[in-house]
């Protein structure tokens, strides 16, 4: 399995978490799984076993941030650095081990080199987002303004898919967006539904009080203010409500105490604030302790901040644009009051916290939705079927014909991308060369003059 992100490095959400759940599911079925991933820092470069899965973490930050490539296409350079680091480790491992199948998360062509070697059948995996740490790195680099960078990313992804033996995506919408993907294999973000379930120990003793867990970045002042308004409106209706905050942007106990004092000063009295590290250790027990969950500004935590709670039968009220969550097949599973005003959110929370027929129905519905769409054991079984089909096709006589067809598609992509490269170089020269800029305007003036 090739993936840039594999927890615990870079956190426990997004595509990396999905690959972790899938790898654990495959290992649980008795399969040998080896993962190649990027290391969070130089000290994390190692080869270890993690819950029965062999994990090789590689360095990807060796090149300096100076130079023409870093200046002109910094985003593409970063993504290519990631891929090259993963490719090098794969080639090293492939010399020592004959893999039955290579499963590569395809953000920037990670499956290209494994497919070109022909050493093993290759399955490309498509998600609706990049790894969170990659997005943060790209945000730090900023936008150069050149569309060619986006074209390059799509180019490498399409090349990877066209050369692969098979493709899996989390939704049919995502397959449709990929120009060269004819596969129909769908596996949504998987979750360990045996760990995250309504039955079991609870982390919080709320002494019979109604309980609400709010997952939010507490260092964001706008999010804090929104939470204060919602809690004030809700406490007016449920004064004995026990509130616990899970803060993904806190990392120490000292920070927990400080933030709790700051929130209390503005009228937000929470029973407990839990940092991201602690919440991970007791995550399933924590969600079981809640009657309802509120998610604020959880873009970087999608989809697992919601999936974990839903799997424990906890209704989720979230601030989100549901149409953007292509992994969410049933929009009614996550409750998002129109306008998301403090009063409307408080009203919805009050209803879900109560022991009403609607809240009981939502709890059962939430759990069943996860079992039907996100069970990691079921996802692993499906994956094994896809792997077996890919291996069978790769060994059949028509595999050469298919591979030639893949190369033909790749050549078409190269041709179209070369045209975009010409446009990019023209724009680049126009921005950075005064002489070229003068030449551009002179030629444009002469063309207009010749038409008169």
Coordinates of C-alpha atoms in Angstrom, one line a residue:
X1 CA 0.0 0.0 0.0
X2 CA 1.5 3.4 -1.1
X3 CA 0.1 6.5 0.6
X4 CA 1.7 9.8 1.6
X5 CA -0.2 9.9 4.9
X6 CA -0.5 7.0 7.4
X7 CA -1.2 7.7 11.1
X8 CA 0.0 8.4 13.6
X9 CA 2.2 10.8 11.5
X10 CA 0.3 13.9 10.4
X11 CA -2.8 13.1 12.5
X12 CA -5.8 10.8 12.5
X13 CA -8.2 12.0 9.8
X14 CA -8.7 12.2 6.1
X15 CA -7.2 9.8 3.5
X16 CA -4.4 8.6 5.8
X17 CA -6.9 7.4 8.4
X18 CA -8.9 5.7 5.6
X19 CA -5.8 3.8 4.5
X20 CA -5.0 2.9 8.2
X21 CA -8.5 1.4 8.7
X22 CA -8.3 -0.5 5.4
X23 CA -4.8 -1.9 6.2
X24 CA -6.0 -3.0 9.6
X25 CA -9.1 -4.6 8.1
X26 CA -7.0 -6.5 5.6
X27 CA -4.5 -7.6 8.3
X28 CA -7.5 -8.7 10.4
X29 CA -8.5 -11.0 7.5
X30 CA -5.1 -12.7 7.6
X31 CA -3.4 -10.9 4.7
X32 CA 0.1 -9.5 4.9
X33 CA 0.1 -5.8 4.4
X34 CA 3.1 -3.5 3.9
X35 CA 2.7 0.3 3.8
X36 CA 5.0 2.9 2.3
X37 CA 4.3 6.4 3.7
X38 CA 5.9 9.8 4.3
X39 CA 7.5 10.5 7.6
X40 CA 6.3 13.6 9.6
X41 CA 9.9 14.6 10.3
X42 CA 13.4 13.2 10.0
X43 CA 13.2 11.4 13.4
X44 CA 10.2 9.4 12.2
X45 CA 12.0 7.7 9.3
X46 CA 11.9 4.0 10.2
X47 CA 10.5 0.6 9.4
X48 CA 8.1 -0.6 12.1
X49 CA 5.2 -3.0 12.7
X50 CA 2.0 -1.3 13.6
X51 CA -1.0 -3.5 14.7
X52 CA 0.4 -6.3 12.5
X53 CA 1.1 -4.0 9.5
X54 CA 4.6 -3.3 8.3
X55 CA 5.1 0.4 7.8
X56 CA 8.1 2.1 6.0
X57 CA 8.3 5.8 6.5
X58 CA 10.4 7.9 4.2
X59 CA 11.9 11.4 4.0
X60 CA 10.4 13.8 1.5
X61 CA 11.8 17.2 2.4
X62 CA 15.4 16.9 1.3
X63 CA 15.3 19.5 -1.5
X64 CA 15.8 23.2 -0.7
X65 CA 13.0 25.8 -1.3
X66 CA 15.3 27.8 -3.7
X67 CA 15.8 27.4 -7.4
X68 CA 13.7 28.1 -10.6
X69 CA 11.4 25.1 -10.2
X70 CA 10.6 26.0 -6.6
X71 CA 9.9 29.5 -7.7
X72 CA 7.8 28.8 -10.8
X73 CA 5.8 25.7 -9.9
X74 CA 6.3 25.2 -6.1
X75 CA 3.1 23.3 -5.6
X76 CA 3.9 20.7 -8.3
X77 CA 7.4 20.4 -7.0
X78 CA 6.1 19.6 -3.5
X79 CA 3.7 16.9 -4.8
X80 CA 6.4 15.4 -7.1
X81 CA 8.9 15.3 -4.2
X82 CA 6.3 13.3 -2.2
X83 CA 5.8 10.9 -5.1
X84 CA 9.5 10.5 -5.8
X85 CA 10.2 9.6 -2.2
X86 CA 7.4 7.0 -2.2
X87 CA 8.6 5.6 -5.6
X88 CA 12.2 5.2 -4.4
X89 CA 11.1 3.2 -1.4
X90 CA 8.7 1.1 -3.5
X91 CA 11.5 0.2 -5.9
X92 CA 13.8 -0.7 -3.0
X93 CA 11.0 -3.0 -1.5
X94 CA 10.1 -4.5 -4.8
X95 CA 13.7 -5.8 -5.2
X96 CA 13.3 -7.7 -2.0
X97 CA 9.6 -8.7 -2.0
X98 CA 7.3 -9.9 -4.8
X99 CA 4.0 -8.2 -4.0
X100 CA 0.7 -9.8 -5.1
X101 CA -0.8 -6.3 -5.6
X102 CA 0.1 -2.7 -5.2
X103 CA -2.6 -0.4 -3.8
X104 CA -1.7 3.3 -4.3
X105 CA -3.6 6.3 -3.2
X106 CA -3.4 8.5 -6.3
X107 CA -3.1 12.2 -5.5
X108 CA -0.2 13.0 -7.8
X109 CA 0.5 9.8 -9.8
X110 CA 1.8 7.7 -6.9
X111 CA 0.9 4.5 -8.9
X112 CA 2.8 5.5 -12.1
X113 CA 6.2 3.9 -11.3
X114 CA 4.7 0.7 -9.9
X115 CA 2.6 0.4 -13.0
X116 CA 5.5 1.1 -15.4
X117 CA 7.7 -1.5 -13.7
X118 CA 5.1 -4.2 -14.4
X119 CA 6.4 -6.1 -11.3
X120 CA 2.9 -6.4 -9.7
X121 CA -0.7 -5.6 -10.7
X122 CA -1.6 -2.0 -9.6
X123 CA -4.8 -0.6 -8.2
X124 CA -5.2 3.2 -8.0
X125 CA -7.3 4.6 -5.2
X126 CA -9.1 8.0 -5.6
X127 CA -10.2 10.2 -2.7
X128 CA -12.1 13.5 -2.7
X129 CA -9.2 15.3 -1.0
X130 CA -5.5 15.3 -0.5
X131 CA -3.9 14.4 2.8
X132 CA -4.4 17.2 5.3
X133 CA -0.7 17.9 5.8
X134 CA -0.2 18.2 2.0
X135 CA -3.0 20.9 1.9
X136 CA -1.3 22.8 4.7
X137 CA 2.0 22.7 2.9
X138 CA 0.4 23.9 -0.3
X139 CA -1.4 26.7 1.6
X140 CA 2.0 27.8 3.0
X141 CA 3.4 27.9 -0.6
X142 CA 0.5 30.0 -1.8
X143 CA -0.9 30.2 -5.3
X144 CA 1.4 31.2 -8.2
X145 CA -1.6 32.2 -10.3
X146 CA -0.6 29.8 -13.1
X147 CA -3.4 27.3 -14.1
X148 CA -0.8 24.9 -15.3
X149 CA 0.0 23.8 -11.8
X150 CA -3.6 22.4 -11.4
X151 CA -3.3 20.9 -14.9
X152 CA -0.1 19.0 -13.9
X153 CA -1.8 17.5 -10.8
X154 CA -4.7 16.3 -12.9
X155 CA -2.3 15.1 -15.6
X156 CA -0.3 12.9 -13.2
X157 CA -3.5 11.5 -11.7
X158 CA -5.0 10.6 -15.1
X159 CA -1.7 9.0 -16.2
X160 CA -1.7 6.9 -13.1
X161 CA -5.3 5.8 -13.6
X162 CA -4.8 5.0 -17.3
X163 CA -1.7 2.8 -16.5
X164 CA -3.3 0.9 -13.5
X165 CA -4.9 -2.4 -13.7
X166 CA -7.9 -1.2 -11.8
X167 CA -9.3 1.9 -9.9
X168 CA -11.3 2.3 -6.7
X169 CA -12.9 5.6 -5.6
X170 CA -15.0 6.7 -2.6
X171 CA -17.9 7.8 -4.9
X172 CA -19.2 7.5 -8.4
X173 CA -19.1 11.4 -8.6
X174 CA -15.3 11.2 -8.1
X175 CA -15.0 8.5 -10.8
X176 CA -16.9 10.8 -13.2
X177 CA -14.5 13.7 -12.6
X178 CA -11.5 11.6 -13.7
X179 CA -11.4 11.6 -17.4
X180 CA -9.8 8.2 -17.9
X181 CA -11.4 6.2 -15.2
X182 CA -13.7 3.5 -16.4
X183 CA -13.8 1.5 -13.2
X184 CA -16.9 1.1 -11.2
X185 CA -15.4 0.0 -7.9
X186 CA -16.6 2.1 -4.9
X187 CA -15.3 1.9 -1.3
X188 CA -16.2 4.7 1.0
X189 CA -14.1 5.9 4.0
X190 CA -13.9 2.8 6.2
X191 CA -14.1 2.7 10.0
X192 CA -13.7 0.0 12.7
X193 CA -17.3 -0.4 13.6
X194 CA -16.4 -3.0 16.3
X195 CA -14.4 -0.4 18.2
X196 CA -16.7 2.5 17.5
X197 CA -20.1 1.2 18.6
X198 CA -22.8 2.2 21.1
X199 CA -22.0 -0.6 23.5
X200 CA -19.1 -0.4 25.8
X201 CA -17.3 1.7 28.5
X202 CA -17.9 5.4 28.6
X203 CA -15.1 7.9 29.3
X204 CA -17.2 10.5 31.0
X205 CA -19.2 10.2 34.2
X206 CA -21.8 13.0 33.8
X207 CA -23.9 11.8 36.8
X208 CA -27.1 11.3 34.8
X209 CA -26.9 14.8 33.2
X210 CA -27.6 15.3 29.5
X211 CA -24.2 15.4 27.7
X212 CA -23.0 17.3 24.7
X213 CA -19.5 17.0 23.0
X214 CA -18.4 19.9 20.9
X215 CA -15.5 19.2 18.5
X216 CA -14.0 22.5 17.4
X217 CA -10.6 24.4 17.0
X218 CA -10.6 26.5 20.2
X219 CA -7.9 28.8 19.2
X220 CA -10.0 30.3 16.4
X221 CA -11.8 33.3 17.8
X222 CA -14.6 33.3 15.3
X223 CA -15.4 29.6 16.1
X224 CA -15.2 30.4 19.8
X225 CA -17.7 33.2 19.4
X226 CA -20.1 31.0 17.5
X227 CA -19.8 28.2 20.1
X228 CA -20.5 30.7 22.9
X229 CA -23.7 31.9 21.2
X230 CA -24.9 28.4 20.7
X231 CA -24.1 27.2 24.2
X232 CA -25.8 30.3 25.8
X233 CA -29.0 29.6 23.8
X234 CA -28.9 25.9 24.7
X235 CA -28.1 26.3 28.4
X236 CA -31.2 28.6 28.7
X237 CA -33.2 25.5 27.8
X238 CA -31.0 22.8 29.5
X239 CA -29.2 24.4 32.5
X240 CA -27.7 21.2 33.8
X241 CA -26.1 20.2 30.4
X242 CA -22.6 18.7 30.7
X243 CA -20.4 20.1 28.0
X244 CA -17.1 18.5 26.8
X245 CA -14.9 20.1 24.2
X246 CA -12.6 18.1 21.9
X247 CA -10.0 20.5 20.5
X248 CA -8.0 19.2 17.5
X249 CA -5.7 22.3 17.8
X250 CA -4.6 21.6 21.4
X251 CA -1.7 19.4 22.2
X252 CA -0.9 19.8 25.9
X253 CA -2.7 19.7 29.2
X254 CA -1.4 23.2 30.0
X255 CA -3.2 24.5 27.0
X256 CA -6.4 22.8 28.0
X257 CA -6.5 24.6 31.4
X258 CA -5.7 27.9 29.8
X259 CA -8.4 27.7 27.1
X260 CA -10.9 26.5 29.7
X261 CA -10.3 29.7 31.7
X262 CA -10.5 31.9 28.7
X263 CA -13.8 30.4 27.7
X264 CA -15.2 30.7 31.2
X265 CA -14.3 34.4 31.1
X266 CA -16.7 34.9 28.2
X267 CA -19.5 32.8 29.7
X268 CA -18.7 29.4 28.2
X269 CA -18.4 27.0 31.2
X270 CA -17.4 23.6 29.9
X271 CA -16.9 20.6 32.1
X272 CA -13.7 19.5 30.3
X273 CA -11.5 20.4 27.4
X274 CA -9.6 17.4 25.8
X275 CA -6.6 17.8 23.5
X276 CA -6.2 15.9 20.3
X277 CA -3.8 13.4 21.7
X278 CA -5.9 12.4 24.7
X279 CA -9.1 12.3 22.6
X280 CA -7.5 9.8 20.3
X281 CA -6.7 7.4 23.1
X282 CA -10.3 7.4 24.4
X283 CA -12.2 8.4 21.3
X284 CA -14.8 5.6 21.2
X285 CA -15.4 5.8 24.9
X286 CA -15.7 9.5 24.6
X287 CA -18.4 9.5 21.9
X288 CA -20.4 6.9 23.8
X289 CA -20.6 9.4 26.7
X290 CA -22.5 11.9 24.6
X291 CA -26.2 12.3 23.9
X292 CA -25.3 14.5 20.9
X293 CA -22.3 15.9 19.0
X294 CA -21.7 19.4 17.6
X295 CA -19.0 19.9 15.0
X296 CA -17.7 23.4 14.2
X297 CA -15.1 24.3 11.6
X298 CA -14.2 20.6 11.0
X299 CA -13.0 20.8 7.4
X300 CA -9.6 19.3 8.3
X301 CA -11.3 16.6 10.4
X302 CA -13.7 15.3 7.7
X303 CA -15.0 12.7 7.5
X304 CA -13.9 10.9 10.6
X305 CA -15.0 13.5 13.2
X306 CA -18.5 12.7 12.1
X307 CA -18.1 9.0 11.3
X308 CA -16.8 8.1 14.8
X309 CA -19.8 9.8 16.5
X310 CA -22.3 8.3 14.1
X311 CA -20.9 4.8 14.6
X312 CA -21.5 5.1 18.3
X313 CA -25.1 6.0 17.6
X314 CA -24.6 9.7 18.5
X315 CA -26.6 12.2 16.5
X316 CA -24.4 14.8 14.8
X317 CA -25.2 18.5 14.3
X318 CA -22.5 20.1 12.0
X319 CA -21.6 23.3 10.4
X320 CA -21.0 22.2 6.9
X321 CA -22.0 22.4 3.2
X322 CA -23.4 19.0 2.8
X323 CA -23.4 19.2 -1.0
X324 CA -19.5 19.3 -0.8
X325 CA -19.3 16.1 1.2
X326 CA -19.4 13.5 -1.7
X327 CA -18.7 10.7 0.8
X328 CA -22.0 11.4 2.5
X329 CA -24.6 9.3 0.6
X330 CA -27.5 10.3 2.9
X331 CA -27.6 14.0 3.6
X332 CA -30.1 13.5 6.4
X333 CA -27.6 11.6 8.5
X334 CA -25.8 14.9 9.5
X335 CA -28.1 17.6 10.8
X336 CA -27.3 21.1 9.7
X337 CA -30.1 23.6 10.4
X338 CA -30.6 26.1 7.6
X339 CA -28.6 29.3 8.2
X340 CA -26.9 27.7 11.2
X341 CA -27.9 30.5 13.5
X342 CA -27.3 30.0 17.2
X343 CA -31.0 29.7 17.9
X344 CA -31.7 27.1 15.2
X345 CA -28.7 25.0 16.2
X346 CA -29.6 25.2 19.9
X347 CA -33.1 24.0 19.0
X348 CA -31.8 21.1 17.0
X349 CA -29.4 20.1 19.7
X350 CA -32.1 20.3 22.4
X351 CA -34.3 17.9 20.3
X352 CA -31.4 15.4 19.8
X353 CA -30.3 15.5 23.4
X354 CA -33.9 14.8 24.6
X355 CA -35.3 11.3 24.8
X356 CA -37.8 12.0 22.0
X357 CA -38.9 9.5 19.4
X358 CA -37.1 11.6 16.8
X359 CA -33.8 11.5 18.6
X360 CA -34.1 7.8 19.3
X361 CA -34.8 7.2 15.6
X362 CA -31.8 9.4 14.6
X363 CA -29.5 7.4 16.9
X364 CA -30.5 4.1 15.3
X365 CA -30.4 5.5 11.8
X366 CA -26.8 6.9 12.4
X367 CA -25.5 3.6 13.5
X368 CA -27.1 1.6 10.7
X369 CA -25.8 4.1 8.1
X370 CA -22.2 3.5 9.2
X371 CA -22.7 -0.3 9.2
X372 CA -24.1 -0.1 5.7
X373 CA -21.6 2.3 4.2
X374 CA -18.3 2.5 6.3
X375 CA -17.6 -0.9 7.9
X376 CA -13.9 -1.5 7.6
X377 CA -14.2 -5.2 7.7
X378 CA -16.7 -5.2 4.8
X379 CA -14.5 -2.7 2.9
X380 CA -11.5 -5.0 3.3
X381 CA -13.5 -8.0 2.0
X382 CA -14.5 -5.9 -1.0
X383 CA -11.0 -4.9 -1.6
X384 CA -9.7 -8.4 -1.6
X385 CA -12.2 -9.2 -4.4
X386 CA -11.0 -6.2 -6.4
X387 CA -7.4 -7.3 -5.8
X388 CA -8.2 -10.8 -7.0
X389 CA -9.9 -9.4 -10.2
X390 CA -6.9 -7.1 -10.9
X391 CA -4.4 -10.0 -10.4
X392 CA -6.5 -12.3 -12.7
X393 CA -6.7 -9.6 -15.5
X394 CA -3.0 -8.9 -15.2
X395 CA -2.1 -12.6 -15.7
X396 CA -4.5 -13.1 -18.7
X397 CA -3.4 -12.9 -22.3
X398 CA -5.2 -9.6 -22.9
X399 CA -3.1 -7.8 -20.2
X400 CA -0.6 -6.7 -22.9
X401 CA -3.4 -5.2 -25.0
X402 CA -4.8 -3.4 -22.0
X403 CA -1.3 -2.1 -21.1
X404 CA -0.8 -0.8 -24.7
X405 CA -4.2 0.9 -24.4
X406 CA -3.1 2.5 -21.2
X407 CA 0.0 3.8 -22.9
X408 CA -2.1 5.2 -25.8
X409 CA -4.2 7.1 -23.3
X410 CA -1.1 8.3 -21.6
X411 CA 0.3 9.7 -24.9
X412 CA -2.9 11.5 -25.5
X413 CA -2.6 13.1 -22.1
X414 CA 1.0 14.1 -22.8
X415 CA 0.0 15.8 -26.0
X416 CA -2.8 17.8 -24.4
X417 CA -0.5 18.7 -21.5
X418 CA 2.3 19.9 -23.8
X419 CA -0.1 22.4 -25.2
X420 CA -0.9 23.7 -21.7
X421 CA 2.8 23.8 -21.0
X422 CA 3.3 26.2 -24.0
X423 CA 0.6 28.5 -22.6
X424 CA 2.2 28.3 -19.1
X425 CA 5.7 29.2 -20.4
X426 CA 4.2 32.1 -22.3
X427 CA 2.5 33.4 -19.2
X428 CA 5.7 32.9 -17.2
X429 CA 7.8 34.9 -19.7
X430 CA 5.2 37.6 -19.8
X431 CA 5.3 38.0 -16.0
X432 CA 9.1 37.9 -15.5
X433 CA 10.6 39.4 -18.7
X434 CA 10.2 43.0 -19.6
X435 CA 11.7 42.4 -23.1
X436 CA 9.1 39.6 -23.7
X437 CA 6.3 41.8 -22.5
X438 CA 7.3 44.6 -24.9
X439 CA 7.6 42.0 -27.7
X440 CA 4.1 40.7 -26.9
X441 CA 2.5 44.1 -27.1
X442 CA 4.4 45.1 -30.3
X443 CA 3.2 41.9 -32.0
X444 CA -0.3 42.4 -30.9
X445 CA -0.3 46.0 -32.2
X446 CA 1.1 44.9 -35.5
X447 CA -1.6 42.2 -35.9
X448 CA -4.3 44.8 -35.3
X449 CA -2.6 47.3 -37.7
X450 CA -2.4 44.6 -40.5
X451 CA -6.2 44.0 -40.2
X452 CA -7.1 47.6 -40.9

